Amino acid sequence: MERIYNQKSFLNFKPFVATLVLAIFFFTGTHAIFGKNGVDKDSDNRELAIKGSISSLEGEPIPYANILVVGTVKGAHTDIDGNFQIYDLSDGKYTLKISALGFKSILEDIDVVKGKIMTLQLSFSEIGVEMPQVTVVSEKDRIFSKVPGAVTFIDKKEIENISPISGNEVLRRSPGIHVVDEEGVGMRVNIGIRGLDPDRSRSVLVLEDGVPVALAPYGEPEMYYTPAIDRMAGIEILKGSGQILYGPQTIGGVVNYLTPNPPSEQEGSIRIQGGQGGFFSGLVNYGDTYGNTGIQVNLMKKQAQNIGPTEFDITDFNTKFLFNMNEKSELGVKLGVYNEVSNSTYIGINQVMYDRGGEDFVRMAPDDQLDVKRYSLSFSHKYRFSENVKLRTIAYGYTTTRNWNRQDFTSNEANNAPANWTGVTWGSTDVPGGAIFMRNSTGNRDRQFEVAGFEPRLEVKHDLFGRKNDLVVGTRLLYERAFEQRVNGTKAGVKSGNLVEDEIRTGQAISAYAENKLQLTEKILLSGGVRMENFNYERDINRRNFAGIGIVDTVLVAGNSVTEIIPGLGFNYRPNVKVSIFGGVHKGYAPPRTKDAITSTGDALDLDAEESWNYELGFRSDLKRWLFLEMTGFRMDFSNQIIPVAESAGGIGFGVVNAGATLHQGFESALVFDIGQVLGFNSVNLRYDVNATYVQSTFSEDRFMGDMNINGNRTPYAPEWFINTALTFESNMGLGARVTANYVGNQFTDEVNSIAPSVDGRTGEIPSYFLMDANVFYNVDKWNSRFNLSVKNIFNERYIANRRPQGIRVGIPRFITMGYEFRF
C-alpha cells in the first residue's frame, strides 16, 4: 500500500515538475528576445532618459542600489552588474538619490533634454562603520544572485504601505507563508511554511537581527513573544537549502526580523496610529553617530481595550550601540526590554454560539491574563583579518517570563454543571455538549526561560580550483533552561494557590557548520554545506500529581541526547542578467521538545529528531522592466513528522502525535506587474502584484485512527491554496493608495479531516475566506510628514480564523485606523 501511494504521489507531482521545467526553458530563452545586454530591443530610445552604472570605489559593481528621482515616483534599481535604466522623464532638471546598504548615499543633479540619453557612471564609498549583525541574506545581494533557494525580502517601504496592526499582514506578502490569526494583532505569531502546521511557529526558525527569539530554541521553540512589526526595518524569509547554516529548525524556513541600525547622521521619527476599540500604537525613534559611536533607540507603546475579545498593553524598548573599535573591527551592542499584559485566553466560542451569532467576541473568561516579560542583550563583533578573511561573532542572552492565569471551564454531553460552577454558562444547555460551564478555579501556568548563545563565524574568500569561492565556517553553542510551575487557584482570577507541578528543564546544544559557494562559471554558482547538531537535554521533576497518589514532592530526573548530520546542496544559474534559475536539496531537522521526549513520570522516550528531505526548483526573472516573475516547485518528504499535542494546538497538553510519513508538495509564485510603466505614466506609479501558493500536505503511509485509514488525508491547518495580491498607486504629489486582497482555502483541523463541526467548535472544516484591506497615505515632504488611513476587512467578512486552542476564533471584523508620522 505504501509503495502504491508513493508512486501515485510521484505521478501527481510529475506533471507539475514538467510544467515548471518547461516554464524555465521558456523564460531562459527570453534573452534571445531581450538581447544579450538585457535591454529590450523594441524599446523606444526616446523613452529611455537615463542609463548608467553604480560601482564601489574599487570598481566592483553594486547590485540592487536604489536610484530615486527626487520629487517624482520614478526610480530604478541596479541589476547584478550594477547597471540601471530610467524611462519616461519629461525635460527638466532633476536630482537623483542613489543609496545602497553599506554605502554612503549620493545626490546627483542631472538635466534631461528631449531625445538625449544621459549616461552616468557613479562610484560609492562604503560607510566607515557598519553594524556587525547577522543576516540570512547578504545585505549587498538583495537581488538574490547567490541564494540557492526561494527567498523574500520585505523592506521598510512595503511595511509602511501596508500600515499593519499585525505582523501577520506583512508575512502574508511572501509566497509560501500561511499565517493563522489568534487574537488579531499578531502578539503570538503562528507561521506555517509550505503546508507545515502553523501552531506557535514550531517548525520555523524565527530570529531578530540573527538572534533566536523562541522561548527555548531547542527544547521549547514556541513563539509566545513575537517581535513587534511597528519597529522593523525589514523582514527576511529564507527557504530551501540556503538555510543550512541556521538552526536548530531547518524544516520550514527562517524568518529574520531586521531592526534599524544606527545612522551615520542624525535622524528620527515620531509615529502614532489609533483606531477602534481604544487601539493605539506609538513609536519614537532616534539615531545618530557621535565620533566613533553610533546609537539607535526606539520606544514603542501599543495598547487596546477591545480588539475582538482582546485587551492588551505593551511597552517595548530597544536600543543599539555601534562602536568603531579600530580600522579592523566594529562592536555592536543591542539591548531590549519588552513587557506585555493582555487578557489573552485559550477558550473560544463553541459551534452553537458561532451558528447563532452575536457572541463572536464575548469575553468568556474576563479574568484570564497573560504576562510576558522579556529582557535581551546581545553583542556582535566583526574583525577583518584581511580583505578576504573576516570573523563575525555574536553572543547573546535573554530571559522570558510567561505567566498565564486561565480560568477553568468544562463541558459534557449531559450538560451537567460542575460542583465548583460560578453560575456562568455559555452556549446552550438545549444541545448535548453545547454548554460551557465556567468553574470557580484557576490554573496558573507560570514559566520562566533563560537562553544564552555564542556563535563565531569565519568568512573566507578564496580561489580554490582557480575559481571564486566563498567559505563560511562556524560553530554555535547554546544553553537553555526552563522553570515551569502550575499553581491551582481556588477562585477565578487569583494568582496564588496550591503548587501542583514544579520542574526544571535544561539543554545544552552545540552546532558546527560549513558552507562553500563555488562560482563555477560567470553564470553558475554551486553551493554545498553540512551542519552537525548535538542536543543534550534533561527534565528534573520536583513536584507533580500522580494518579492514585495525589500531589507529592519527588525527584525524577531523566535525560537524553540527539545528534544529527544535516547536509544541503544548491545551485544558482543565471543564463543572462534577466533570469536566475535555482534549486537545491537539504535535510530538514527539528529536535524533539524536551517535554515530549521525557514523560511527566521521568521516562526518557527514544524519540528521534524530526526529519525530512526537502527539494525545490525554481526561477526568478525581471522579464521586462515592468514585469518580475518568480516560481518555485517544492517537495518536503517526512519519514516521521512529530506533532505535539500541546494545549495551544487543541490537544490535552502533553505527549505527541506520531504522524508517521507526510508529504508536502506544490508550488509558490510571485508576480509584480508595473502597469504605470506599460502605459507610460509620467507622474504616477500603478503596480499590481500577486503571490500564490498551492500545496498538497498529506499523510503518506497507512495509519489507522479507529477504523479509518488516514493515508492520503490532508494534514491539519494546511489549506491547498492561499493567495495574497495588491494594487498600489503612488503619485508625484505624495498621494498614494493600496488595496490588498487575501484568500485562504478551506482547512481541516484534525487527522480524519472532519467536515461537520464538533459541538465544542474545536474540530471540523474551516471554510475558505476572502478578505480585502485598503490603505490611503499622503506624504508631505515640506512638513516631513506622512498621513495614512487604513481599513482592514473592508466588507466586514465574518469568518473562522482558527479553531484553536480550545474553541472557535472569529476573524477581526472591519477595523479602521488613522496614523501620522513626523520625521526629523
PDB file of N, CA, C and O in Angstrom, residues 285-309:
ATOM      1  N   ASN A 285      11.508  57.116  17.584  1.00  0.00           N
ATOM      2  CA  ASN A 285      12.723  56.515  17.048  1.00  0.00           C
ATOM      3  C   ASN A 285      13.767  57.616  16.848  1.00  0.00           C
ATOM      4  O   ASN A 285      13.466  58.676  16.292  1.00  0.00           O
ATOM      5  N   TYR A 286      14.992  57.366  17.306  1.00  0.00           N
ATOM      6  CA  TYR A 286      16.054  58.367  17.146  1.00  0.00           C
ATOM      7  C   TYR A 286      17.390  57.667  16.956  1.00  0.00           C
ATOM      8  O   TYR A 286      17.679  56.652  17.600  1.00  0.00           O
ATOM      9  N   GLY A 287      18.230  58.235  16.071  1.00  0.00           N
ATOM     10  CA  GLY A 287      19.551  57.684  15.847  1.00  0.00           C
ATOM     11  C   GLY A 287      20.533  58.752  15.422  1.00  0.00           C
ATOM     12  O   GLY A 287      20.160  59.768  14.821  1.00  0.00           O
ATOM     13  N   ASP A 288      21.815  58.542  15.730  1.00  0.00           N
ATOM     14  CA  ASP A 288      22.864  59.483  15.352  1.00  0.00           C
ATOM     15  C   ASP A 288      24.203  58.811  15.578  1.00  0.00           C
ATOM     16  O   ASP A 288      24.293  57.737  16.203  1.00  0.00           O
ATOM     17  N   THR A 289      25.251  59.436  15.069  1.00  0.00           N
ATOM     18  CA  THR A 289      26.614  58.980  15.305  1.00  0.00           C
ATOM     19  C   THR A 289      27.422  60.119  15.907  1.00  0.00           C
ATOM     20  O   THR A 289      27.427  61.238  15.383  1.00  0.00           O
ATOM     21  N   TYR A 290      28.084  59.825  17.003  1.00  0.00           N
ATOM     22  CA  TYR A 290      28.913  60.792  17.711  1.00  0.00           C
ATOM     23  C   TYR A 290      30.346  60.267  17.710  1.00  0.00           C
ATOM     24  O   TYR A 290      30.673  59.332  18.442  1.00  0.00           O
ATOM     25  N   GLY A 291      31.169  60.861  16.858  1.00  0.00           N
ATOM     26  CA  GLY A 291      32.535  60.386  16.767  1.00  0.00           C
ATOM     27  C   GLY A 291      32.588  58.952  16.276  1.00  0.00           C
ATOM     28  O   GLY A 291      32.124  58.635  15.170  1.00  0.00           O
ATOM     29  N   ASN A 292      33.091  58.068  17.094  1.00  0.00           N
ATOM     30  CA  ASN A 292      33.207  56.656  16.723  1.00  0.00           C
ATOM     31  C   ASN A 292      32.068  55.803  17.268  1.00  0.00           C
ATOM     32  O   ASN A 292      32.146  54.570  17.235  1.00  0.00           O
ATOM     33  N   THR A 293      31.036  56.447  17.773  1.00  0.00           N
ATOM     34  CA  THR A 293      29.937  55.716  18.392  1.00  0.00           C
ATOM     35  C   THR A 293      28.610  56.082  17.747  1.00  0.00           C
ATOM     36  O   THR A 293      28.259  57.267  17.648  1.00  0.00           O
ATOM     37  N   GLY A 294      27.885  55.073  17.309  1.00  0.00           N
ATOM     38  CA  GLY A 294      26.545  55.287  16.770  1.00  0.00           C
ATOM     39  C   GLY A 294      25.503  54.754  17.741  1.00  0.00           C
ATOM     40  O   GLY A 294      25.759  53.813  18.499  1.00  0.00           O
ATOM     41  N   ILE A 295      24.317  55.354  17.706  1.00  0.00           N
ATOM     42  CA  ILE A 295      23.244  54.928  18.592  1.00  0.00           C
ATOM     43  C   ILE A 295      21.924  54.934  17.842  1.00  0.00           C
ATOM     44  O   ILE A 295      21.683  55.800  16.983  1.00  0.00           O
ATOM     45  N   GLN A 296      21.118  53.955  18.122  1.00  0.00           N
ATOM     46  CA  GLN A 296      19.759  53.877  17.580  1.00  0.00           C
ATOM     47  C   GLN A 296      18.859  53.440  18.731  1.00  0.00           C
ATOM     48  O   GLN A 296      19.095  52.404  19.367  1.00  0.00           O
ATOM     49  N   VAL A 297      17.826  54.205  19.025  1.00  0.00           N
ATOM     50  CA  VAL A 297      16.959  53.892  20.152  1.00  0.00           C
ATOM     51  C   VAL A 297      15.509  54.074  19.735  1.00  0.00           C
ATOM     52  O   VAL A 297      15.178  54.991  18.975  1.00  0.00           O
ATOM     53  N   ASN A 298      14.640  53.184  20.178  1.00  0.00           N
ATOM     54  CA  ASN A 298      13.218  53.358  19.917  1.00  0.00           C
ATOM     55  C   ASN A 298      12.411  52.861  21.112  1.00  0.00           C
ATOM     56  O   ASN A 298      12.815  51.941  21.826  1.00  0.00           O
ATOM     57  N   LEU A 299      11.285  53.502  21.294  1.00  0.00           N
ATOM     58  CA  LEU A 299      10.356  53.168  22.370  1.00  0.00           C
ATOM     59  C   LEU A 299       8.965  53.045  21.769  1.00  0.00           C
ATOM     60  O   LEU A 299       8.486  53.977  21.107  1.00  0.00           O
ATOM     61  N   MET A 300       8.332  51.905  21.981  1.00  0.00           N
ATOM     62  CA  MET A 300       7.002  51.653  21.436  1.00  0.00           C
ATOM     63  C   MET A 300       6.010  51.431  22.569  1.00  0.00           C
ATOM     64  O   MET A 300       6.299  50.744  23.544  1.00  0.00           O
ATOM     65  N   LYS A 301       4.852  52.031  22.416  1.00  0.00           N
ATOM     66  CA  LYS A 301       3.721  51.795  23.309  1.00  0.00           C
ATOM     67  C   LYS A 301       2.541  51.389  22.456  1.00  0.00           C
ATOM     68  O   LYS A 301       2.167  52.093  21.512  1.00  0.00           O
ATOM     69  N   LYS A 302       1.952  50.228  22.774  1.00  0.00           N
ATOM     70  CA  LYS A 302       0.856  49.711  21.965  1.00  0.00           C
ATOM     71  C   LYS A 302      -0.199  49.141  22.894  1.00  0.00           C
ATOM     72  O   LYS A 302       0.118  48.351  23.796  1.00  0.00           O
ATOM     73  N   GLN A 303      -1.451  49.542  22.682  1.00  0.00           N
ATOM     74  CA  GLN A 303      -2.499  49.087  23.590  1.00  0.00           C
ATOM     75  C   GLN A 303      -3.858  49.131  22.909  1.00  0.00           C
ATOM     76  O   GLN A 303      -4.034  49.772  21.870  1.00  0.00           O
ATOM     77  N   ALA A 304      -4.798  48.440  23.492  1.00  0.00           N
ATOM     78  CA  ALA A 304      -6.191  48.455  23.036  1.00  0.00           C
ATOM     79  C   ALA A 304      -7.064  47.943  24.162  1.00  0.00           C
ATOM     80  O   ALA A 304      -6.635  47.119  24.973  1.00  0.00           O
ATOM     81  N   GLN A 305      -8.283  48.442  24.204  1.00  0.00           N
ATOM     82  CA  GLN A 305      -9.244  47.970  25.193  1.00  0.00           C
ATOM     83  C   GLN A 305     -10.156  46.886  24.644  1.00  0.00           C
ATOM     84  O   GLN A 305     -10.679  46.072  25.392  1.00  0.00           O
ATOM     85  N   ASN A 306     -10.307  46.870  23.312  1.00  0.00           N
ATOM     86  CA  ASN A 306     -11.276  45.920  22.760  1.00  0.00           C
ATOM     87  C   ASN A 306     -11.047  45.724  21.269  1.00  0.00           C
ATOM     88  O   ASN A 306     -11.704  46.342  20.446  1.00  0.00           O
ATOM     89  N   ILE A 307     -10.089  44.857  20.925  1.00  0.00           N
ATOM     90  CA  ILE A 307      -9.938  44.405  19.545  1.00  0.00           C
ATOM     91  C   ILE A 307     -10.406  42.963  19.524  1.00  0.00           C
ATOM     92  O   ILE A 307      -9.746  42.067  20.063  1.00  0.00           O
ATOM     93  N   GLY A 308     -11.568  42.734  18.930  1.00  0.00           N
ATOM     94  CA  GLY A 308     -12.176  41.423  19.061  1.00  0.00           C
ATOM     95  C   GLY A 308     -12.446  41.183  20.534  1.00  0.00           C
ATOM     96  O   GLY A 308     -13.021  42.018  21.228  1.00  0.00           O
ATOM     97  N   PRO A 309     -11.976  40.063  21.077  1.00  0.00           N
ATOM     98  CA  PRO A 309     -12.167  39.806  22.510  1.00  0.00           C
ATOM     99  C   PRO A 309     -10.968  40.220  23.350  1.00  0.00           C
ATOM    100  O   PRO A 309     -10.898  39.889  24.528  1.00  0.00           O
TER     101      PRO A 309
END
